[in-house]
Coordinates of C-alpha atoms and ligand atoms in Angstrom, one line a residue:
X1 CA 23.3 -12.9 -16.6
X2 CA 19.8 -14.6 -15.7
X3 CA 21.5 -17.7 -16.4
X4 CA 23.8 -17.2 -13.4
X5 CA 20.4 -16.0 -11.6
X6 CA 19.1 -19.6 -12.1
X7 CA 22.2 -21.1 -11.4
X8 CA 21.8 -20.0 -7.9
X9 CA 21.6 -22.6 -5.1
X10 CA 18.6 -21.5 -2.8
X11 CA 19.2 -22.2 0.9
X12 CA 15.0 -23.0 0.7
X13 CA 13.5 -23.0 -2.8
X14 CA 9.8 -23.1 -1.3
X15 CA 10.3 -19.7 0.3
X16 CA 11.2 -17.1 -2.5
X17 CA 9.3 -14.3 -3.4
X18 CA 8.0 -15.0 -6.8
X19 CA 7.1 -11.4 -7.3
X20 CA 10.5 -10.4 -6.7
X21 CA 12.6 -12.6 -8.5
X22 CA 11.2 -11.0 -11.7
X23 CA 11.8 -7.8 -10.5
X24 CA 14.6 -8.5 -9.0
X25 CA 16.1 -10.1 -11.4
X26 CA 15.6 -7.1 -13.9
X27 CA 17.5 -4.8 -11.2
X28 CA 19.9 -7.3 -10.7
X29 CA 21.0 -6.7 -14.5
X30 CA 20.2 -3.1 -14.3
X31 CA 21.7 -2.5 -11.0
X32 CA 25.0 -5.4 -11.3
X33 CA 24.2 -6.6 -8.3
X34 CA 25.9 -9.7 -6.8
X35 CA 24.5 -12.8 -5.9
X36 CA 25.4 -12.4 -2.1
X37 CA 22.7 -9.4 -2.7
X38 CA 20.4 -11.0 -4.6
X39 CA 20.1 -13.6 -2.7
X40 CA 19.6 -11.9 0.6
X41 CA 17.1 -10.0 -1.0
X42 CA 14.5 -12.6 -2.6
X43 CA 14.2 -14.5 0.6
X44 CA 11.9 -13.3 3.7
X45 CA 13.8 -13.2 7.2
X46 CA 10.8 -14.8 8.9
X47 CA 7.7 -16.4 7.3
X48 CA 5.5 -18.4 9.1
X49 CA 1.9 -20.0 9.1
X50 CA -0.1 -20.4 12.0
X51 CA -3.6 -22.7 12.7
X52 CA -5.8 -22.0 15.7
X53 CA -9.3 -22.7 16.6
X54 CA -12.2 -20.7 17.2
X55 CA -15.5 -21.4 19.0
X56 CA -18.2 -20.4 16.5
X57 CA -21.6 -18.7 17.2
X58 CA -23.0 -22.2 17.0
X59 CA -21.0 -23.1 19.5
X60 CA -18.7 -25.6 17.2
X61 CA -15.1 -25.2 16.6
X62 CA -13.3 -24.2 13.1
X63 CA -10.1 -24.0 12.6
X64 CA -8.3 -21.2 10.8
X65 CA -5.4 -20.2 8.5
X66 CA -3.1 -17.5 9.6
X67 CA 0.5 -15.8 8.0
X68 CA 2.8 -13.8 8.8
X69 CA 6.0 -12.7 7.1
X70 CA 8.8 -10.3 8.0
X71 CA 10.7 -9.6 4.9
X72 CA 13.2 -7.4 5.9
X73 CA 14.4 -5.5 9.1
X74 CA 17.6 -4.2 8.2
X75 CA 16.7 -0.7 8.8
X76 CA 14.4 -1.3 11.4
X77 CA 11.9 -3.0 12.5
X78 CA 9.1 -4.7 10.3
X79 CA 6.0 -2.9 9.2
X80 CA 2.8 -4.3 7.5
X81 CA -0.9 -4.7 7.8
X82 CA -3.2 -7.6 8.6
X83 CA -5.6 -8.5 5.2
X84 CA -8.6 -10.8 6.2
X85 CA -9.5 -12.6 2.7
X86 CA -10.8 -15.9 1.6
X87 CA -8.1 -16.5 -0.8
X88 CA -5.4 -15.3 1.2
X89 CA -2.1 -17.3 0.6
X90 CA 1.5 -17.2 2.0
X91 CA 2.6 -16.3 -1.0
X92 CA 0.7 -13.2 -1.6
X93 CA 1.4 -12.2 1.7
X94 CA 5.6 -13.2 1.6
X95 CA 5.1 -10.4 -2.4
X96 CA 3.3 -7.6 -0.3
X97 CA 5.9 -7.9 2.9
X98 CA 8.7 -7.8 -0.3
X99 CA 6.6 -4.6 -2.1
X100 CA 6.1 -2.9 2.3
X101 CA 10.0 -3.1 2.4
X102 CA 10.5 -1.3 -0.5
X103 CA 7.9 1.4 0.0
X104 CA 9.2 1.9 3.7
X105 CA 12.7 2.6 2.0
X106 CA 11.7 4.5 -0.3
X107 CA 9.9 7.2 2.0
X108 CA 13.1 6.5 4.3
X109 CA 11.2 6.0 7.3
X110 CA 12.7 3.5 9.3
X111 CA 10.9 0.4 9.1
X112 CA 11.6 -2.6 7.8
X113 CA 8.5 -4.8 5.9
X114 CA 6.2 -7.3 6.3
X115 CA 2.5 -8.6 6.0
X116 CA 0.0 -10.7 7.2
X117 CA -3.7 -12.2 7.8
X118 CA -6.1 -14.7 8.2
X119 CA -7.5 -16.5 4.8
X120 CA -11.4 -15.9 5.8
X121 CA -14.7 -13.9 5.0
X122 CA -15.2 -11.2 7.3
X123 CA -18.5 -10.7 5.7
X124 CA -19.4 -14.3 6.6
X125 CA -18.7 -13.7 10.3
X126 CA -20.4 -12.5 13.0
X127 CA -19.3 -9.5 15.1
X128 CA -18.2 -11.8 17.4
X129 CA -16.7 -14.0 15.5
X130 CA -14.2 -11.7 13.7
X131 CA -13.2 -10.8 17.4
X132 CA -12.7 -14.1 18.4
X133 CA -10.7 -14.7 14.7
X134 CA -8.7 -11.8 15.3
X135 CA -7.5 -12.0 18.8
X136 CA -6.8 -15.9 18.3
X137 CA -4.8 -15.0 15.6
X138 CA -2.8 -12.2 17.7
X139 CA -1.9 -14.9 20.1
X140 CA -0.6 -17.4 17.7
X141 CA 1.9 -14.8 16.5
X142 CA 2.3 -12.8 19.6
X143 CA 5.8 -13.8 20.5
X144 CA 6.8 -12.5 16.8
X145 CA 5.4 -9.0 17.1
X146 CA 5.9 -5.6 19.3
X147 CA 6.9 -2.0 19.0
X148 CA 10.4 -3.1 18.2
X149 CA 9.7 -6.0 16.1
X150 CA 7.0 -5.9 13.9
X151 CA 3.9 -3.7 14.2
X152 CA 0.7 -4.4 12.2
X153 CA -2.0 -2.0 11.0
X154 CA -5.0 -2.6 8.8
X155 CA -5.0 -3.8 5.1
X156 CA -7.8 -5.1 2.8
X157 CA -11.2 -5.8 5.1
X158 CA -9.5 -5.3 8.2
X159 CA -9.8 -1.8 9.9
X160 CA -9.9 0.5 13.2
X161 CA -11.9 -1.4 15.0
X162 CA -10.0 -4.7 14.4
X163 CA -6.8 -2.6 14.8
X164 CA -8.4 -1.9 18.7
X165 CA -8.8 -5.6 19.6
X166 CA -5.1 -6.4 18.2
X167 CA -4.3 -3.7 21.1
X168 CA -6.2 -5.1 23.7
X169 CA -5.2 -9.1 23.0
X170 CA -1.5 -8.5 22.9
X171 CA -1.7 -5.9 26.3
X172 CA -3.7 -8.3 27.9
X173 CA -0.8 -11.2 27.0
X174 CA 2.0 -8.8 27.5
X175 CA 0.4 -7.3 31.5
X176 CA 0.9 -3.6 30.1
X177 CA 0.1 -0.6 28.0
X178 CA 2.2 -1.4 24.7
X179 CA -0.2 0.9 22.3
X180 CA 3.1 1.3 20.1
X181 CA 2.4 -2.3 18.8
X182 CA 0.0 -1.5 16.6
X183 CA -0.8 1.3 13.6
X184 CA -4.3 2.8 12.6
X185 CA -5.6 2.6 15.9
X186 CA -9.1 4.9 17.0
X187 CA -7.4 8.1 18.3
X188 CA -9.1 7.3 21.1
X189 CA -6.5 4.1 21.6
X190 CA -3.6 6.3 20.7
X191 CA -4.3 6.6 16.8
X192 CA -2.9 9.3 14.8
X193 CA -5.0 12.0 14.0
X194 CA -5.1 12.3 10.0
X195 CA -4.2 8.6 9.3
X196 CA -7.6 7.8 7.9
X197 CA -6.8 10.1 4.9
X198 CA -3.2 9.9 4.9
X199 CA -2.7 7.2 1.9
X200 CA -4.9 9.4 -0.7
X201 CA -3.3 13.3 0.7
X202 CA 0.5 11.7 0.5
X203 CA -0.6 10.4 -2.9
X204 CA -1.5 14.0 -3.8
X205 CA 1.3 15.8 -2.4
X206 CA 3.1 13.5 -4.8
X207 CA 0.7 14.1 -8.0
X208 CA 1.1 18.1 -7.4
X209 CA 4.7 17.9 -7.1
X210 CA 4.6 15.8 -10.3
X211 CA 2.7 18.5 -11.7
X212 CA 5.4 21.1 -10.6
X213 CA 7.5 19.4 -12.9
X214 CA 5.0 19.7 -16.0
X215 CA 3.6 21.8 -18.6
X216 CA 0.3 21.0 -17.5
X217 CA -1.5 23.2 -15.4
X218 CA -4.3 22.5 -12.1
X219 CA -7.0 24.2 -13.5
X220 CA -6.5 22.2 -17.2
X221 CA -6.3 18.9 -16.2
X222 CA -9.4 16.1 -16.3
X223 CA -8.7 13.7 -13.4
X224 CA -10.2 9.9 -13.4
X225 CA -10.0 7.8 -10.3
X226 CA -11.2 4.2 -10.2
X227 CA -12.5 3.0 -6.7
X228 CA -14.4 4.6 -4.3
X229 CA -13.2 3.9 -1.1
X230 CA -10.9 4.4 1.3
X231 CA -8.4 5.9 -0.7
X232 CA -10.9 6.8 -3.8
X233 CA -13.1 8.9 -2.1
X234 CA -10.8 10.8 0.2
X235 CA -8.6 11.3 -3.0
X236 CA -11.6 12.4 -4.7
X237 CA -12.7 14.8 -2.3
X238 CA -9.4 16.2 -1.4
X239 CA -8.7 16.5 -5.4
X240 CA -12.2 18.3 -5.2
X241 CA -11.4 20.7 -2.6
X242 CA -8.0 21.6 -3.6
X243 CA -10.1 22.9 -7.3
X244 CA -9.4 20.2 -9.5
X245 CA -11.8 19.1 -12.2
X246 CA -12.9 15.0 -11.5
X247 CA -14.5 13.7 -14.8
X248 CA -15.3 10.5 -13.9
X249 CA -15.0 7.9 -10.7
X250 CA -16.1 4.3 -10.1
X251 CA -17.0 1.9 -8.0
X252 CA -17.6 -2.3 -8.4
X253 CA -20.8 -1.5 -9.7
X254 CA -19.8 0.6 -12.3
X255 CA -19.0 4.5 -12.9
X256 CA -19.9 8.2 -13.7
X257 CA -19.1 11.1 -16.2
X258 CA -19.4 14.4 -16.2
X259 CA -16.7 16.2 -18.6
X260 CA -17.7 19.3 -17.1
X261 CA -16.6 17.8 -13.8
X262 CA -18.6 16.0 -10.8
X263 CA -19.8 17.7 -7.7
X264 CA -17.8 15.6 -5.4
X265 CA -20.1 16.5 -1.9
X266 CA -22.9 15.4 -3.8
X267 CA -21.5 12.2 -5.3
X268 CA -20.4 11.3 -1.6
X269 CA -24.1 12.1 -0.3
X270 CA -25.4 10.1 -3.2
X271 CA -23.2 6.9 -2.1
X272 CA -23.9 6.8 1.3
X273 CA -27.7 7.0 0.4
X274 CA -27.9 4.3 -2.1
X275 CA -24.6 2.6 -2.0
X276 CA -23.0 3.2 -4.5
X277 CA -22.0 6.2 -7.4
X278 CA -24.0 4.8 -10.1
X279 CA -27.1 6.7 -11.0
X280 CA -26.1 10.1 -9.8
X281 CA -28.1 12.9 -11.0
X282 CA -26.4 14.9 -14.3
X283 CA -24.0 12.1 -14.9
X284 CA -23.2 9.7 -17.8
X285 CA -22.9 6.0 -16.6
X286 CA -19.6 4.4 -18.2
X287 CA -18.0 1.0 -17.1
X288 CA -14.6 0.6 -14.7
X289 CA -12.9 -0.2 -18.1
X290 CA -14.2 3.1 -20.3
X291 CA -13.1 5.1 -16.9
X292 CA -9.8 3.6 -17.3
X293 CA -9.8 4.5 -21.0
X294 CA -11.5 7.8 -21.2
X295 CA -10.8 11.2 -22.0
X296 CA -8.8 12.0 -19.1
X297 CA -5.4 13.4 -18.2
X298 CA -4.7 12.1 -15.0
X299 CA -6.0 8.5 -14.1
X300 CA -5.8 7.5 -10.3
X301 CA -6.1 3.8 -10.1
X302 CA -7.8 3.0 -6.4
X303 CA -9.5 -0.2 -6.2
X304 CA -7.9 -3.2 -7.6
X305 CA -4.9 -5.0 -8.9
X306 CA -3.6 -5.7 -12.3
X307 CA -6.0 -3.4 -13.9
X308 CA -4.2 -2.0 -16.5
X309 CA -2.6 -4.3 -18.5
X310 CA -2.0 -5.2 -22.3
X311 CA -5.1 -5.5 -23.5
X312 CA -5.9 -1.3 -22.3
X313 CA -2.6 0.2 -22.0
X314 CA -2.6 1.2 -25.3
X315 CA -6.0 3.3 -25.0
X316 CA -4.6 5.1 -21.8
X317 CA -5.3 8.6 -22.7
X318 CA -3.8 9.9 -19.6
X319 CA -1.0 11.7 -19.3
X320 CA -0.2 10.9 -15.5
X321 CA -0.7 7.8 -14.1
X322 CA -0.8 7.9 -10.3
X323 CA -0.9 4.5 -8.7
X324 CA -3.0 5.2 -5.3
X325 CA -4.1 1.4 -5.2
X326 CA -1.2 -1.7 -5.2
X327 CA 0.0 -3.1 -8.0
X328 CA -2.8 -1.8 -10.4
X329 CA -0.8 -1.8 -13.1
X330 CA 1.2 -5.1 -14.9
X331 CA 4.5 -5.6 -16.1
X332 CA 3.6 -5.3 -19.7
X333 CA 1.5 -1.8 -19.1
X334 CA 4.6 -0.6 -17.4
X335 CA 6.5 -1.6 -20.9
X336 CA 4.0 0.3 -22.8
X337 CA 3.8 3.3 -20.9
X338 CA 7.1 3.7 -21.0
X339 CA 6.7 3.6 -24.7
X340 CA 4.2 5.9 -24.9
X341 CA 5.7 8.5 -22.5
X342 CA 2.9 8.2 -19.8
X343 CA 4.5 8.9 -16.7
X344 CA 3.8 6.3 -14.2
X345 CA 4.0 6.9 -10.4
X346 CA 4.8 3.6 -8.8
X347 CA 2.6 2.2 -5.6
X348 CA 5.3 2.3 -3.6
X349 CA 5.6 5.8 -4.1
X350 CA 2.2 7.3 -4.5
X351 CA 0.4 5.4 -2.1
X352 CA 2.9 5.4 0.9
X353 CA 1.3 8.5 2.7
X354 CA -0.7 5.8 4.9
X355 CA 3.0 4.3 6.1
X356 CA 4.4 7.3 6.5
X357 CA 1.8 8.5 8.9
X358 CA 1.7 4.8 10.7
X359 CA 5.4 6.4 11.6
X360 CA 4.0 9.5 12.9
X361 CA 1.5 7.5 15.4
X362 CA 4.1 4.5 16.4
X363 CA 6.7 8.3 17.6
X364 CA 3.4 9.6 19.1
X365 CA 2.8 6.0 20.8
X366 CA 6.4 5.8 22.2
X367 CA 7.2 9.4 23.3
X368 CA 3.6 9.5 24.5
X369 CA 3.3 12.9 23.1
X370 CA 0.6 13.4 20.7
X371 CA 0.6 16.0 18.0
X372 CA -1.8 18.5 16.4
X373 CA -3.0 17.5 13.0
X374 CA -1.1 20.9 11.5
X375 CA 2.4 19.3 12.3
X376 CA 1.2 15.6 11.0
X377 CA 0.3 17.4 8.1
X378 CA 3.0 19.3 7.5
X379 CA 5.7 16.1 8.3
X380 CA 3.5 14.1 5.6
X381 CA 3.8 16.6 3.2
X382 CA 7.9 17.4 3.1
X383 CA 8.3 13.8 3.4
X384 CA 6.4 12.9 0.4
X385 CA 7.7 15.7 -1.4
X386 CA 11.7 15.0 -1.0
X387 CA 10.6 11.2 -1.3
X388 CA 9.2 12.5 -4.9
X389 CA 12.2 14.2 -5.0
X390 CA 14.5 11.6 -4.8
X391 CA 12.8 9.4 -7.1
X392 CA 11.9 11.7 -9.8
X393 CA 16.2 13.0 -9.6
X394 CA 17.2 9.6 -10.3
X395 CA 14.7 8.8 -13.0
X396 CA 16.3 12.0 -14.8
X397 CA 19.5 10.8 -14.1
X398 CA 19.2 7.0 -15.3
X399 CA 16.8 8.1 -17.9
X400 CA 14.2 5.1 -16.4
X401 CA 10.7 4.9 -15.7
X402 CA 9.8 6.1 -11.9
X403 CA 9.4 2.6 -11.1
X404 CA 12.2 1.2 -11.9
X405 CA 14.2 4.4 -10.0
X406 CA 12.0 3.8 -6.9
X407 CA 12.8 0.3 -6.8
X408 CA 16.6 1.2 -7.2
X409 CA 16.3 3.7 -4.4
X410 CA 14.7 1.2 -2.3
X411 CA 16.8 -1.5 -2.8
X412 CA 20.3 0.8 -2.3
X413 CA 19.4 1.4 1.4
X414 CA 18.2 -1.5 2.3
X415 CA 21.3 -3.6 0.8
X416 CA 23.7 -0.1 2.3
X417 CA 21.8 -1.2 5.8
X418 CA 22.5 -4.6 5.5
X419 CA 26.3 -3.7 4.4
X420 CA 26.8 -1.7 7.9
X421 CA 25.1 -4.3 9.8
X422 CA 27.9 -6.8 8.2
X423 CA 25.6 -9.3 6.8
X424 CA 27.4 -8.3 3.0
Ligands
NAD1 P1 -11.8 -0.1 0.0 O1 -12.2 -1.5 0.2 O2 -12.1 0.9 1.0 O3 -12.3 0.4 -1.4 C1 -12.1 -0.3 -2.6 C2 -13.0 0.4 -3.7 O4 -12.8 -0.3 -4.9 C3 -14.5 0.3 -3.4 O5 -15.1 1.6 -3.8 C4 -15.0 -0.8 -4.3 O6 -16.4 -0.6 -4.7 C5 -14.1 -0.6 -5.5 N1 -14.0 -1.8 -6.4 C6 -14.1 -3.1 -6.0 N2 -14.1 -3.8 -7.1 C7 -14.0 -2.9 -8.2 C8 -13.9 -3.1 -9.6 N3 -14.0 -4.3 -10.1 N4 -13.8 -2.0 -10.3 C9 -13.7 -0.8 -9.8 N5 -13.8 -0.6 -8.5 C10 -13.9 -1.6 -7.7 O7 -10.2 -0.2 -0.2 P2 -9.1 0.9 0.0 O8 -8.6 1.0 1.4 O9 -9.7 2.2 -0.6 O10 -7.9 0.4 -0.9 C11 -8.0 0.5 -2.3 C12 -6.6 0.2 -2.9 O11 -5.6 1.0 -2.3 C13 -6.2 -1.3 -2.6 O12 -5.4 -1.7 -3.7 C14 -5.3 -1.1 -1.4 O13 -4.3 -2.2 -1.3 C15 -4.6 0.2 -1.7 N6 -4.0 0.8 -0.5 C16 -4.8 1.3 0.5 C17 -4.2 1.9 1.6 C18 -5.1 2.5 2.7 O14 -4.5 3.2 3.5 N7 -6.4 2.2 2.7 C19 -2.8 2.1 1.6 C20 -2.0 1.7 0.5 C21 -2.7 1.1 -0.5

């Protein structure tokens, strides 16, 4: 069947998702699916590039690289953030607006997917500069976005405050108050209260439920989280405040052990103050790939891609793998800890929390009614836990790995959209 995969004729070859069509083409076996649907599938709906200029601090002019693609709208309209990095390519941004569709279906919130940014070094910029960057960019692709087409919010290196000049670039193009255009926004903008911690609190509504379904129990398990950051040390300190025991956590510089469990607070102080986790006080220093490897039963993968792969796979000790960050984990780990019996919860699963609340503050942004931070709460958490739900049911049912039933899901409703929409 792969050879009538690569006996497709592609309306434009240069355009396919690369990520994908390998994992496409695996649920295109597992799932039957016909080349009508596979075909709408591994192509974006819109992907474009854009070049503008911007005047410099030194008063010069340098041109930069923007993209944008919207994968798929079917079942609503397309959601991604805005990723400021040197190496930033249309490609990687057409396999994270592919990987943003699924995880929006998946939760069943109804967005569509998409991603963009601007291939540049925030760090090499001046304040000014990245403003000037990011509102020149928001006017090259200005026509293509808004609250009912496709609605930003922050990704790698970009954040609130970025998210607060996208607002005030496209109002001041558009002659109104349009605050729906935009996700992650300071509450003081219209921003949703709990979205800063949203993506690490969905992924542990998701762990606990996982647990539920265990013979492990809270107070037993060793936890091991890689990445300090955003989502690592909100997951860490949630984790910590909810009782759990965290062994060990890392940063780029390295990481800390403590089998008797870290004092998260402290560890948090101890950050801020010197910049990073190594060298806290009562701790054992152990490198990102001993964390990723160490006696642990739960490992939370938070920082980078590709982590776990076939060279470690097979020294995973854990028991749980939760993916909080994207795409830690490669193709041929997935193979292995299926093998082994690991259970692995997918990306598009455990770290959608953060899109789910976007969804709260786009409602709160249309019906101009803002909520407490009890209901937001409460919303994230039954929708994380029936998105477990459905997931986890399938996975019984197809006998599968949770990532290859999440990716099922996902695909279903957006091709069932697409189906009522009569474009199948
Ligand atoms: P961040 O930049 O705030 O933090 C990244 C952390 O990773 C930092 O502590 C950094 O020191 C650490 N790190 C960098 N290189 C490392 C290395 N070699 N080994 C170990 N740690 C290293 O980013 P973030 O927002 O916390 O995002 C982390 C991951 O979660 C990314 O994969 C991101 O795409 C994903 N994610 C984030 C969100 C969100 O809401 N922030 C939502 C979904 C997915």
């Amino acid at each position: 069947m792969i050879i009538k995969q690569h006996e497709r004729i592609h309306a434009d070859e240069g355009n396919l998702c690369k990520k994908c069509i390998t994992e496409l083409e695996e649920l295109y076996l597992y799932l039957d699916l016909s080349v009508e649907e596979l075909d709408l599938l591994d192509m974006p709906r819109r992907s474009f590039t854009v070049h503008f200029p911007v005047k410099m601090d030194t008063g010069k002019t340098k041109m930069f690289v923007g993209h944008r693609v919207q994968y798929n709208d079917a079942r609503g309209p397309a959601k991604g953030g805005i990723r400021f990095h040197p190496e930033l390519t249309l490609d990687d941004v057409r396999d994270l607006a592919f990987l943003m569709s699924l995880k929006c279906a998946v939760v069943n919130i109804p967005f569509g997917g998409s991603k963009g940014g601007v291939a540049v070094n925030p760090k090499e910029l001046s304040r000014n500069e990245l403003e000037q960057v990011t509102r020149s960019y928001i006017r090259a692709i200005a026509d293509h976005i808004g609250p009912h087409k496709d609605i930003p919010a922050p990704d790698v290196y970009t954040d609130e405050k970025i998210m607060a000049w996208i607002l005030d670039e496209y109002e001041r193009i558009k002659g109104e108050h349009i605050p729906a255009v935009v996700t992650g926004k300071p509450i003081e903008l219209g921003g949703s209260k709990a979205r800063g911690y949203s993506t690490s609190l969905g992924g542990i509504h998701i762990l606990e439920e996982a647990l539920n379904r265990s013979n492990m129990e809270k107070h037993d398990v060793n936890i091991a989280i890689q990445g300090f950051g955003n989502v690592g040390e909100n997951a860490s300190r949630i984790l910590y405040e909810k009782g759990y025991k965290i062994i060990a956590v890392s940063d780029s510089k390295g990481g800390i052990m403590n089998m008797d469990g870290l004092t998260v607070p402290e560890v948090m102080k101890h950050k801020a103050n010197t910049g990073s986790v190594i060298d806290f006080k009562g701790s054992k220093f152990i490198t990102n790939e001993e964390l990723l490897t160490s006696e642990c039963d739960i490992l939370i993968p938070s920082a980078l891609s590709e982590q776990l792969n076939k060279d470690n796979a097979r020294d995973v000790k854990a028991k749980i793998v939760l993916e909080l960050a994207n795409a830690p984990t490669t193709i041929e780990a997935d193979s292995i800890f299926l093998d082994r019996n690991i259970m692995l919860i997918p990306d598009i699963l455990a770290n959608a929390g953060g899109v789910v609340v976007s969804y709260f503050e786009w409602i709160q942004n249309l019906s101009n009614d803002y909520w407490e931070e009890e209901r937001i709460l409460e919303k994230l958490k039954k929708t994380m836990a029936s998105s477990f739900n459905d997931v986890y049911s399938l996975c019984n049912e197809e006998k599968c790995s949770m990532r290859r039933s999440a990716y099922q899901l996902a695909v279903k409703r957006i091709l069932h959209a697409e189906r009522l929409r009569g474009n199948l």
